[in-house]
Coordinates of N, CA and C in Angstrom, one line a residue:
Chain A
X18 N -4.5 -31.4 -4.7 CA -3.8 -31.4 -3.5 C -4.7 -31.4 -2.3
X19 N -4.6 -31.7 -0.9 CA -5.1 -32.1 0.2 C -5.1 -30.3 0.5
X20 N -6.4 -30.6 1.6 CA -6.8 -29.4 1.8 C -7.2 -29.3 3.3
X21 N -7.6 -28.6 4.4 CA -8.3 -28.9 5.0 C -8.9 -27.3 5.8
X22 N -10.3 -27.7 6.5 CA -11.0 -26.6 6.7 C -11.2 -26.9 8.4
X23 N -11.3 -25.7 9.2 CA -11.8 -25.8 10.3 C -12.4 -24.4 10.8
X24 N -13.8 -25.0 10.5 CA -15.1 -24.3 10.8 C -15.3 -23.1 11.6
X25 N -14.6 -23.6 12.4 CA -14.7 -22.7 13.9 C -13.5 -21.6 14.5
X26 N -13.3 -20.7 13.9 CA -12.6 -19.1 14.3 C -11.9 -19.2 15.7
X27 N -13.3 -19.0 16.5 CA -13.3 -19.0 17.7 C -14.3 -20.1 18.8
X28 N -14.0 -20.6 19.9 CA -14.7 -21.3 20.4 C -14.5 -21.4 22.0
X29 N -15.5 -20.8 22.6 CA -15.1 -20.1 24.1 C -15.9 -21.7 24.7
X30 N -15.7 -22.1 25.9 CA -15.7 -23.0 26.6 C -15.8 -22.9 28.0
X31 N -17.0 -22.8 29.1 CA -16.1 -23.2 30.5 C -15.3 -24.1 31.1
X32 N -15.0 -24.0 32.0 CA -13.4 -24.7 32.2 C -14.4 -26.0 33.0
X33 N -14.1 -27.2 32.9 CA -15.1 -28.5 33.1 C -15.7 -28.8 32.0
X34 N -16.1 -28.1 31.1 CA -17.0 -28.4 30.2 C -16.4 -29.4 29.0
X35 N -17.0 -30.2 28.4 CA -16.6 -30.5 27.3 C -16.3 -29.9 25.5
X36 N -15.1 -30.4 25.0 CA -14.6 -29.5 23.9 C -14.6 -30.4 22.9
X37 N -14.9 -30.3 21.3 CA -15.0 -30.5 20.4 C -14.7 -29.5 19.6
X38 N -13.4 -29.4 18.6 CA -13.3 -28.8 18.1 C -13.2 -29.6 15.8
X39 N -13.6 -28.7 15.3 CA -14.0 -29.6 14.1 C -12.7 -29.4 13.3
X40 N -12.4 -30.5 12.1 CA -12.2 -30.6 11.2 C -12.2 -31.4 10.1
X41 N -12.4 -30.6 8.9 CA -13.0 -31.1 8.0 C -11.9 -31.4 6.9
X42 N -11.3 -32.5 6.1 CA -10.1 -32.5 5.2 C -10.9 -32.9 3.7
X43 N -9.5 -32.5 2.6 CA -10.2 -33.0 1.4 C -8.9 -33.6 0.6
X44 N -9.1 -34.8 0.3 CA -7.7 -35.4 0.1 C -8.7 -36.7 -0.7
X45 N -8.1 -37.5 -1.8 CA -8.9 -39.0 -2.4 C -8.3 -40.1 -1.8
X46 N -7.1 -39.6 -1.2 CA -6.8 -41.5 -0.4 C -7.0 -41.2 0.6
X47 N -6.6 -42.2 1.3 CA -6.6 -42.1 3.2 C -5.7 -41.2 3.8
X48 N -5.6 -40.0 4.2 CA -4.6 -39.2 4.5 C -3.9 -38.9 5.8
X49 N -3.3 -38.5 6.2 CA -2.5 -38.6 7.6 C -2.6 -37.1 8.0
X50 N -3.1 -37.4 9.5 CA -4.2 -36.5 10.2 C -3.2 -36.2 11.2
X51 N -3.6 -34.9 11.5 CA -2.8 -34.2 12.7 C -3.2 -33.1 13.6
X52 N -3.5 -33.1 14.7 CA -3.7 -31.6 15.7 C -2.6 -31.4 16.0
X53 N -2.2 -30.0 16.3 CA -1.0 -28.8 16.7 C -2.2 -28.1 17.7
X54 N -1.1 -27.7 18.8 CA -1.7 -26.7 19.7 C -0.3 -25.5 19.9
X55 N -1.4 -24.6 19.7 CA 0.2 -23.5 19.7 C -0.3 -22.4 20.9
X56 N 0.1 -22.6 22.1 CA 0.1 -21.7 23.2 C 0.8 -20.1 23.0
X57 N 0.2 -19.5 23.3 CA 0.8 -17.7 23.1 C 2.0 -17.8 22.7
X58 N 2.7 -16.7 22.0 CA 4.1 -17.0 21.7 C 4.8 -18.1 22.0
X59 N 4.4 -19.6 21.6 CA 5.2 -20.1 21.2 C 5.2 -21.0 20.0
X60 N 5.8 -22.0 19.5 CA 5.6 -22.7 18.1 C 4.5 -23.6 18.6
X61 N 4.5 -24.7 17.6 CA 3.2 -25.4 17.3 C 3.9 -27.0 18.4
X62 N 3.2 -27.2 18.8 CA 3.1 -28.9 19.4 C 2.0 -29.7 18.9
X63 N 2.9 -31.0 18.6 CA 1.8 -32.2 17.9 C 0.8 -32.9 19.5
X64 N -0.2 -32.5 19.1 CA -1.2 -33.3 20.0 C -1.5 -34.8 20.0
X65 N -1.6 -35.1 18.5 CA -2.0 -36.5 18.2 C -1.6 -36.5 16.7
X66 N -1.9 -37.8 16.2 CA -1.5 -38.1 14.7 C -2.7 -39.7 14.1
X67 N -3.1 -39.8 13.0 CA -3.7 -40.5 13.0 C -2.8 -40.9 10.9
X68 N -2.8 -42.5 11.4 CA -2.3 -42.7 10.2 C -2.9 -43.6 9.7
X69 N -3.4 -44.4 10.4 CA -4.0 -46.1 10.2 C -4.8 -46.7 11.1
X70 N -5.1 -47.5 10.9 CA -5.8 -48.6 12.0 C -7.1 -47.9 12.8
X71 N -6.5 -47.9 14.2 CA -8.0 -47.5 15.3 C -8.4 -45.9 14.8
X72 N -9.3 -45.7 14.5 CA -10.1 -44.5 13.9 C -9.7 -43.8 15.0
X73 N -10.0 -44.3 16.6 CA -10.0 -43.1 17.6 C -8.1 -43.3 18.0
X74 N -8.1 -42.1 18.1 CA -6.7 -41.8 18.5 C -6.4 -40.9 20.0
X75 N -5.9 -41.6 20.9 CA -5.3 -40.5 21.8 C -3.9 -39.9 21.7
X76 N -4.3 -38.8 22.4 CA -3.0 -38.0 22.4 C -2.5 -37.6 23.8
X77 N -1.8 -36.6 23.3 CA -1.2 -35.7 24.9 C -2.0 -35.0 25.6
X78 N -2.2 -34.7 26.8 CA -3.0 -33.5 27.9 C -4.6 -33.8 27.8
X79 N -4.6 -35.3 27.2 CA -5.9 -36.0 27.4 C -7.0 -35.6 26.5
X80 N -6.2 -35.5 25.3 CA -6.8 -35.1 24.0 C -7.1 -36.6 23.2
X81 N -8.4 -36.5 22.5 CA -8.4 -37.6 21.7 C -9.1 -36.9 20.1
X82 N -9.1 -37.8 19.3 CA -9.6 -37.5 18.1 C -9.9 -38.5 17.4
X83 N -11.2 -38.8 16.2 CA -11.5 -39.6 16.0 C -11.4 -39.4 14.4
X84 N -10.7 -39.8 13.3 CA -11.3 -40.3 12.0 C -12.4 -40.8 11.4
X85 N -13.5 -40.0 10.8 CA -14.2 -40.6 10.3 C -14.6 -40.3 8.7
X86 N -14.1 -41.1 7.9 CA -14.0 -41.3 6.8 C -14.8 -40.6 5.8
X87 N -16.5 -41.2 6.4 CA -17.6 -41.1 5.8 C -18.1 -39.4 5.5
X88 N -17.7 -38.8 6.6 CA -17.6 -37.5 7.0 C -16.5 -36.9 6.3
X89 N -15.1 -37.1 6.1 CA -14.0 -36.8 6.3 C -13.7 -35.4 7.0
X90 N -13.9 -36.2 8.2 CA -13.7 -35.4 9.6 C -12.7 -36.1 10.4
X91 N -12.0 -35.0 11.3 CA -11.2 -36.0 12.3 C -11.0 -34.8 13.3
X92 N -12.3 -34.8 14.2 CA -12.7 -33.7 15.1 C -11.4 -33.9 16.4
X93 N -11.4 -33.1 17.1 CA -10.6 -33.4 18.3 C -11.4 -32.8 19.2
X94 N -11.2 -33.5 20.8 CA -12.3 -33.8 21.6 C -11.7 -34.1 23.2
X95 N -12.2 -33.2 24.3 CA -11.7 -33.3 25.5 C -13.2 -33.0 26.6
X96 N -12.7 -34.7 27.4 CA -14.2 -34.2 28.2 C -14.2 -33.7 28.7
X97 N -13.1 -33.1 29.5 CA -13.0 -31.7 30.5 C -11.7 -30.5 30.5
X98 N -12.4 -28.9 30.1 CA -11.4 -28.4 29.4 C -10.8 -28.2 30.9
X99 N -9.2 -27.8 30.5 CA -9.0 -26.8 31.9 C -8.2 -25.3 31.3
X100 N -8.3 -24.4 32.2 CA -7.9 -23.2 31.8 C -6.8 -23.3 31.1
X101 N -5.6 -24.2 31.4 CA -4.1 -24.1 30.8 C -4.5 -24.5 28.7
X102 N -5.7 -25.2 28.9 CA -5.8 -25.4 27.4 C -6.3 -24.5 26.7
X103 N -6.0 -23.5 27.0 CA -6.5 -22.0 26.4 C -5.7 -21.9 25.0
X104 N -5.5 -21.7 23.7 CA -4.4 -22.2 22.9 C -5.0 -21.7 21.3
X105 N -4.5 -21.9 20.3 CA -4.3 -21.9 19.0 C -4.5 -23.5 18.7
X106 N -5.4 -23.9 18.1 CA -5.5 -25.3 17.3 C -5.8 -25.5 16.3
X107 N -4.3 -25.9 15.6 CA -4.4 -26.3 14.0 C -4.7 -27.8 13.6
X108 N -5.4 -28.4 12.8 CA -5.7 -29.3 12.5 C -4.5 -29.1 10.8
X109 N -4.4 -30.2 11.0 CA -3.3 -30.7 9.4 C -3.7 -32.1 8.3
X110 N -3.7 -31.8 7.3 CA -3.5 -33.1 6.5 C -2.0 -33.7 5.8
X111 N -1.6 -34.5 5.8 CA 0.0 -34.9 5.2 C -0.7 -36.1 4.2
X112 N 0.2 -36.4 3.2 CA 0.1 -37.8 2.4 C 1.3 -38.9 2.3
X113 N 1.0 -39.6 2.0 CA 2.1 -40.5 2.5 C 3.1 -40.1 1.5
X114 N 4.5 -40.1 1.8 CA 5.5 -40.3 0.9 C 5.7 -38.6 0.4
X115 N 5.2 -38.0 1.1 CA 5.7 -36.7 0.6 C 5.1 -35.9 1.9
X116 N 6.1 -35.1 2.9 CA 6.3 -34.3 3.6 C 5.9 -32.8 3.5
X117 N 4.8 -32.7 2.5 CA 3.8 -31.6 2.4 C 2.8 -31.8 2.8
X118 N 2.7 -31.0 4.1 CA 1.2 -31.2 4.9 C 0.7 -29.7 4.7
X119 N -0.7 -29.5 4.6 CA -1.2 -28.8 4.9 C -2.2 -28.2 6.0
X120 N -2.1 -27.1 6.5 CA -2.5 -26.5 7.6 C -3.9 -26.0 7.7
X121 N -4.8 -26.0 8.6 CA -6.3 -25.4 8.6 C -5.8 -24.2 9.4
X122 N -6.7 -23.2 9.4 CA -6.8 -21.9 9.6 C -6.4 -21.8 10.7
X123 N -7.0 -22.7 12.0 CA -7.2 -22.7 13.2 C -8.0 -22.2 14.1
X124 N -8.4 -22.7 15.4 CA -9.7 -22.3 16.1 C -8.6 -22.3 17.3
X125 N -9.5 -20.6 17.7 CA -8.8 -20.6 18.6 C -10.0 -20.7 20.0
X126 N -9.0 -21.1 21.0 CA -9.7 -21.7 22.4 C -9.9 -20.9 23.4
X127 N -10.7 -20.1 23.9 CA -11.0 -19.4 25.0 C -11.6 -19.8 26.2
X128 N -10.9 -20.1 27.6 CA -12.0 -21.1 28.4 C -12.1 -20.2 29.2
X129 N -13.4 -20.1 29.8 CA -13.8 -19.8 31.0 C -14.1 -19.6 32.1
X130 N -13.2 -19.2 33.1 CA -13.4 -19.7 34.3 C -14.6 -20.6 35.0
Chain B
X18 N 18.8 -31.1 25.2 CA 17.5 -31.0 25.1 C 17.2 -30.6 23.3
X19 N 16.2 -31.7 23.0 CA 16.2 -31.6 21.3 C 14.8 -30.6 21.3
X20 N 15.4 -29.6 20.0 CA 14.7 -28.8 19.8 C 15.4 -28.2 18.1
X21 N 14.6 -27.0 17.8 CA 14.5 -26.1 16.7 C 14.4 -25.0 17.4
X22 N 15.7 -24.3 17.3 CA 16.2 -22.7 17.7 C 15.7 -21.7 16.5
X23 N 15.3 -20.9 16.4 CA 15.1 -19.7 15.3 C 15.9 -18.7 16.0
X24 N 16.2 -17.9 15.6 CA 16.8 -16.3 15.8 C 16.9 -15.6 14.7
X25 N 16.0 -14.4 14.8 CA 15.9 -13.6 16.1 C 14.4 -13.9 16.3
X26 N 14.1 -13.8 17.5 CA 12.4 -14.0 17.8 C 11.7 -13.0 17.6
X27 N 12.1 -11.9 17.2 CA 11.5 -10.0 17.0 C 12.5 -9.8 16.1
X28 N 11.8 -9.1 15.0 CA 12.9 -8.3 14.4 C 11.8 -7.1 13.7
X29 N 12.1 -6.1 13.3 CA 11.4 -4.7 12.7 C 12.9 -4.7 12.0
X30 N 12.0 -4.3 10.2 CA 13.1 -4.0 9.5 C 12.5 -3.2 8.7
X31 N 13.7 -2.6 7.6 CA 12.7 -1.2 6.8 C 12.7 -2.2 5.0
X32 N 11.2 -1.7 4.3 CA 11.5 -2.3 2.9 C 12.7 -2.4 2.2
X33 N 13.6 -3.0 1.3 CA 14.6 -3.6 1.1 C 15.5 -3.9 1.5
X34 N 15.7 -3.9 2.7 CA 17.0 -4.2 3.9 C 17.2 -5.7 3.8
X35 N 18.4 -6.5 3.3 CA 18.2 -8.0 3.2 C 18.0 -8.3 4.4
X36 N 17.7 -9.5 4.9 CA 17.8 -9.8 6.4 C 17.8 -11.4 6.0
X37 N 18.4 -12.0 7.5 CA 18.4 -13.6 7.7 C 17.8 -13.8 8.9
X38 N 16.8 -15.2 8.6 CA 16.3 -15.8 9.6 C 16.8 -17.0 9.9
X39 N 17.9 -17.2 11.4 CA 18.6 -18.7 11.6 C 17.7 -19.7 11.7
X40 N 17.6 -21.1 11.4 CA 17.3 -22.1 12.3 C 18.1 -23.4 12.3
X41 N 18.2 -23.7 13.7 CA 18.9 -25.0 13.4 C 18.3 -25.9 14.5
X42 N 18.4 -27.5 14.2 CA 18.1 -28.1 15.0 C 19.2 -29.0 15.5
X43 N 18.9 -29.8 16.4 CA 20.0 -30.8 17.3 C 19.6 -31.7 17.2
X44 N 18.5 -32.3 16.1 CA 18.6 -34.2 16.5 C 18.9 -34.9 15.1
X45 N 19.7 -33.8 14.4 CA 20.1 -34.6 13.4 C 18.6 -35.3 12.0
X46 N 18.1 -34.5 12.1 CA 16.8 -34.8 11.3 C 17.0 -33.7 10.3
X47 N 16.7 -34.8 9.1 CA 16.9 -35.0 7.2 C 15.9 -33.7 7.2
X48 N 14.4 -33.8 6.8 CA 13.8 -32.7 6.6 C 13.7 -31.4 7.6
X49 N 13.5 -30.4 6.9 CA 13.8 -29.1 7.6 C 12.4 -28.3 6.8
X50 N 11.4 -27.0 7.7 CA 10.8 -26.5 6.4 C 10.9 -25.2 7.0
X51 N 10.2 -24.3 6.1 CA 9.7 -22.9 6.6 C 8.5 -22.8 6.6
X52 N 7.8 -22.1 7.8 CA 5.9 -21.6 7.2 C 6.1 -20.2 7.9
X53 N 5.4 -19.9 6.9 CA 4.6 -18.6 7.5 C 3.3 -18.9 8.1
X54 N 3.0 -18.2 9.0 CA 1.2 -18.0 9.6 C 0.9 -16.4 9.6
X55 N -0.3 -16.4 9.3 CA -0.8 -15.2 9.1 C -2.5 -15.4 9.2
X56 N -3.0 -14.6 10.1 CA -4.4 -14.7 10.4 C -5.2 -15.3 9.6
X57 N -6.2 -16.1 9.9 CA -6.9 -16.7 9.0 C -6.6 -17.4 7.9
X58 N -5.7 -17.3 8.0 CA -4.4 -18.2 7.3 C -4.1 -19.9 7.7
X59 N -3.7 -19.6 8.3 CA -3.1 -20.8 8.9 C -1.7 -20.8 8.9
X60 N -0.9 -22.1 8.9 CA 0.3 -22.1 8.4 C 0.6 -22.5 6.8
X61 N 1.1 -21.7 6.3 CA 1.5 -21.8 4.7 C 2.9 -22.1 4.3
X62 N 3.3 -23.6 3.7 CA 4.8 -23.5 3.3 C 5.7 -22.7 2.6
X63 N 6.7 -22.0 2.5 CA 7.6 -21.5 2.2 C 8.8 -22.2 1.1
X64 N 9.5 -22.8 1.8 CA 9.9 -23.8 1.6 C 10.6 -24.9 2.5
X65 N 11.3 -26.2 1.7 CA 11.3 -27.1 2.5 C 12.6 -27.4 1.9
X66 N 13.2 -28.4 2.7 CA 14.6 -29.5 1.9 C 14.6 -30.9 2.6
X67 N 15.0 -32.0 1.8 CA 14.9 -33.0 1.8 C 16.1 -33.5 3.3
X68 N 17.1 -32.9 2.6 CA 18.4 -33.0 3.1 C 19.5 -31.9 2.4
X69 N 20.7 -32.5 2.7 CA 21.8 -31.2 2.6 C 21.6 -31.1 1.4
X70 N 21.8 -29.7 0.2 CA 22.1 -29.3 -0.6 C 20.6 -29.9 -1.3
X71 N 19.6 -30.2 -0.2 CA 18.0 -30.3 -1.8 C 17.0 -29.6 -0.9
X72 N 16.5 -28.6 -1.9 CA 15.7 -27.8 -1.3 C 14.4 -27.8 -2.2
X73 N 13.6 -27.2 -2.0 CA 12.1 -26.9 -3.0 C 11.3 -25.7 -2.3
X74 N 10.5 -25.5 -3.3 CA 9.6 -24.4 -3.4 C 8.7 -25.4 -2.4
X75 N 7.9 -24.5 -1.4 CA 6.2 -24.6 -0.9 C 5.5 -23.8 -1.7
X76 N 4.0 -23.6 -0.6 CA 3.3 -23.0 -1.8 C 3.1 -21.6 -1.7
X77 N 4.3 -20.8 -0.9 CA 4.6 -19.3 -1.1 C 5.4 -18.7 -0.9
X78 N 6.5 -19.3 -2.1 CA 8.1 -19.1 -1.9 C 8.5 -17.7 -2.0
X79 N 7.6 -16.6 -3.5 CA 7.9 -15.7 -3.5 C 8.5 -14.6 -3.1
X80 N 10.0 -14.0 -3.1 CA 10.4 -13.4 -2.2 C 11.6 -14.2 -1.0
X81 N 11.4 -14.9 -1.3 CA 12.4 -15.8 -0.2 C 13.2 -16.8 -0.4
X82 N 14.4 -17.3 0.3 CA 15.5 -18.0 -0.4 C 15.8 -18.8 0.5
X83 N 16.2 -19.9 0.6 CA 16.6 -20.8 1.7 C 18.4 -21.5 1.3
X84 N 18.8 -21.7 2.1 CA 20.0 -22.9 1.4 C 20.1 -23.9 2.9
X85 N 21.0 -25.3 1.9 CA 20.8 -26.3 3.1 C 22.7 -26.5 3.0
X86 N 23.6 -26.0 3.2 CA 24.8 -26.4 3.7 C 24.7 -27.3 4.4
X87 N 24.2 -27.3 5.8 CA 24.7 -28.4 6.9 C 23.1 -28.7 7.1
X88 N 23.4 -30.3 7.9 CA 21.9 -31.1 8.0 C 21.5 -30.0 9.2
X89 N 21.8 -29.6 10.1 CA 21.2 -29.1 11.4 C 21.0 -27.7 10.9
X90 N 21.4 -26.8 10.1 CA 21.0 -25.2 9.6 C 20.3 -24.9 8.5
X91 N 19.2 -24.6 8.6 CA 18.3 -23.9 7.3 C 17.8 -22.8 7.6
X92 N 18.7 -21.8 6.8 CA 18.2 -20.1 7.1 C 17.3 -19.8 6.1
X93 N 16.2 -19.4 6.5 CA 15.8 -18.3 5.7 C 16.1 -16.8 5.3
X94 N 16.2 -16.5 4.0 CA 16.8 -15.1 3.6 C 16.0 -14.2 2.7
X95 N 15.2 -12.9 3.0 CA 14.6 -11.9 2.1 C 15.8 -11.3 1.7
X96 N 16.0 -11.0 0.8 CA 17.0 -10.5 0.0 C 16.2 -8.9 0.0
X97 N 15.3 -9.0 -0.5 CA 14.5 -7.2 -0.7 C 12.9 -7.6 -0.2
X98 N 13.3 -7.2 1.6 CA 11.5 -7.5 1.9 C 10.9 -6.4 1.9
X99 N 9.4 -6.5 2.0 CA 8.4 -6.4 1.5 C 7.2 -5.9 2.5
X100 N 6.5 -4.9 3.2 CA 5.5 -5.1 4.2 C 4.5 -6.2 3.9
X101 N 4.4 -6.8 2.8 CA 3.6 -7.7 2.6 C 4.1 -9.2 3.3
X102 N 5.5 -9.1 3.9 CA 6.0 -10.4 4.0 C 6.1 -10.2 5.9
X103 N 5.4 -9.3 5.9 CA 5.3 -9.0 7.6 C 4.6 -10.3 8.2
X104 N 4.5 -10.7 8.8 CA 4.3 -11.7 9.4 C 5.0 -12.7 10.4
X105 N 4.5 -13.9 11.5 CA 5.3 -14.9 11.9 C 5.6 -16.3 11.6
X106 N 7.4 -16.5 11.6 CA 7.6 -17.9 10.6 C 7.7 -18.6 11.7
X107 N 8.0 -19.7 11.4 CA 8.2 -21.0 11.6 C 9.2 -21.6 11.0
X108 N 9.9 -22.2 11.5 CA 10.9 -23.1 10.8 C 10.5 -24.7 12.4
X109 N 10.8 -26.2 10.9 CA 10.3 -26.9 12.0 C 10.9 -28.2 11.3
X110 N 11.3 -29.1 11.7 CA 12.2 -30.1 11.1 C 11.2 -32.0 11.7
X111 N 11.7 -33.0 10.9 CA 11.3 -34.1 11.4 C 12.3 -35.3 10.8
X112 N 12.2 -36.6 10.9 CA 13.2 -37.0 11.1 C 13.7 -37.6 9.5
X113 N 12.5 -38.2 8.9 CA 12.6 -37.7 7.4 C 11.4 -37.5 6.9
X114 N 11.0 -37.8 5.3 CA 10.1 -37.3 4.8 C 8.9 -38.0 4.9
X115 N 9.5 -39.1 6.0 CA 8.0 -39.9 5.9 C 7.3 -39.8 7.5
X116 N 8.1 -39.3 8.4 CA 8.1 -39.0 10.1 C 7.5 -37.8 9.7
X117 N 6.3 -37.9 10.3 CA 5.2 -36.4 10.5 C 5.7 -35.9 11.6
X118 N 6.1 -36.0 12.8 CA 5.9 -35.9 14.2 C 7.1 -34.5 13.9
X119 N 6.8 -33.4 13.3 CA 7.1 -32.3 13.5 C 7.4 -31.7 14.2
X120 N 8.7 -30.9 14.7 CA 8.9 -30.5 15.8 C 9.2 -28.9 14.9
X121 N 8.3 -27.8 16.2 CA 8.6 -26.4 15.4 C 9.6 -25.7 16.2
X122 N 10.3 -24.5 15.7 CA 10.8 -23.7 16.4 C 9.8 -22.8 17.4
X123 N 10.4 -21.7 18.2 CA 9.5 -20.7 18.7 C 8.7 -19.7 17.8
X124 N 9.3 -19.6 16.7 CA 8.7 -18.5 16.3 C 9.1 -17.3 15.7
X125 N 9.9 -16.8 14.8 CA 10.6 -14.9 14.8 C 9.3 -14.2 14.0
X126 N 8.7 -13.3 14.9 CA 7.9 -12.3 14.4 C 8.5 -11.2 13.6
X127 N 8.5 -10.8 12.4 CA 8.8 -10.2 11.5 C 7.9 -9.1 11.1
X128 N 8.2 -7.8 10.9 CA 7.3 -6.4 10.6 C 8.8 -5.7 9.9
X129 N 8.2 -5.9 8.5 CA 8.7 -4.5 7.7 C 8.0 -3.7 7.1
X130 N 9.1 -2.1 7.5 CA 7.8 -0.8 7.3 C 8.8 0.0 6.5

């Protein structure tokens, strides 16, 4: 079964600064990638999705992420944080043809004035 | 406005009190699931259903019951809970089993003592 890990617990940031947050999947085919951001009490929002084709993927609130195979990583990445992206970020794996994704731990985001 | 309702968003209950968790959605979307999240955890499935009347086990059903009557309602039901099943769910639907683009509910925080 597909698995995935993300490194980072916690990860504080000043607000301008640049963010990278990691993850790491374990799956034998090509597997379908996903960031969730889940702001304080509320559910999870899909950030981006990566299924095919262009490795780098943009998403919403000027998030991007890239697939890299070799690695099997598919980090997500913002050149400039701002305070509102303060948040819960789950990274996911899914497989095709079956609606069982699996969820990483999450890193959560602390920015700093 | 399309969405995934849960109720109740708080609840405190005492060990074996059955209790129900609502959810329903409005866009008419085939899969429906449950997760739990729990620290360091991540999100973990419960269960899921395809469509009306097909359901399945995730990967921590124990203790918990789902039924799919109508495409828009999937309750979850502890029949005899558990302080071990303290935690916050999720219920989150998409349009079928091959549409990742997950939409979650808010959230019902659950504590039994």
């Amino acid at each position: 079964a597909q698995s995935v890990t993300q490194p980072d617990i916690h990860i504080t940031v000043s607000e301008g600064a640049s963010l990278e947050l990691r993850c790491n999947y374990s799956y034998g085919a090509t597997p379908y990638l996903f960031w969730y951001v889940q702001s304080p009490g509320q559910g999870l929002q899909l950030l981006l999705k990566y299924f095919s084709g262009d490795t780098l993927v943009q998403g919403i609130k000027g998030f991007e992420a890239e697939f890299k195979r070799s690695q099997s990583s598919f980090n997500l990445r913002k050149p400039s944080v701002h305070w509102s992206d303060a948040a819960e970020y789950f990274c996911a794996v899914g497989v095709y043809n079956n609606n069982d994704m699996r969820f990483g731990a999450g890193t959560r985001l602390t920015v700093k004035p | 406005e399309a969405q995934v309702t849960q109720n109740p968003r708080y609840l405190i209950t005492v060990t074996g009190k059955k209790l129900t968790v609502t959810c329903s959605q409005n866009m008419n979307h085939e899969y429906m699931s449950w997760y739990r999240q729990d620290p360091g955890l991540g999100l973990r499935q419960i269960y899921y259903s395809m469509n009306v009347e097909v359901t399945d086990k995730g990967d921590v059903p124990e203790g918990y019951k789902v039924s799919r009557k109508e495409k828009r309602n999937f309750p979850l039901i502890l029949e005899s809970p558990s302080p071990n099943q303290t935690s916050l769910y999720f219920c989150a639907s998409s349009p079928d089993r091959d549409s990742y683009g997950y939409t979650f509910g808010s959230g019902t925080r659950l504590t039994v003592v």
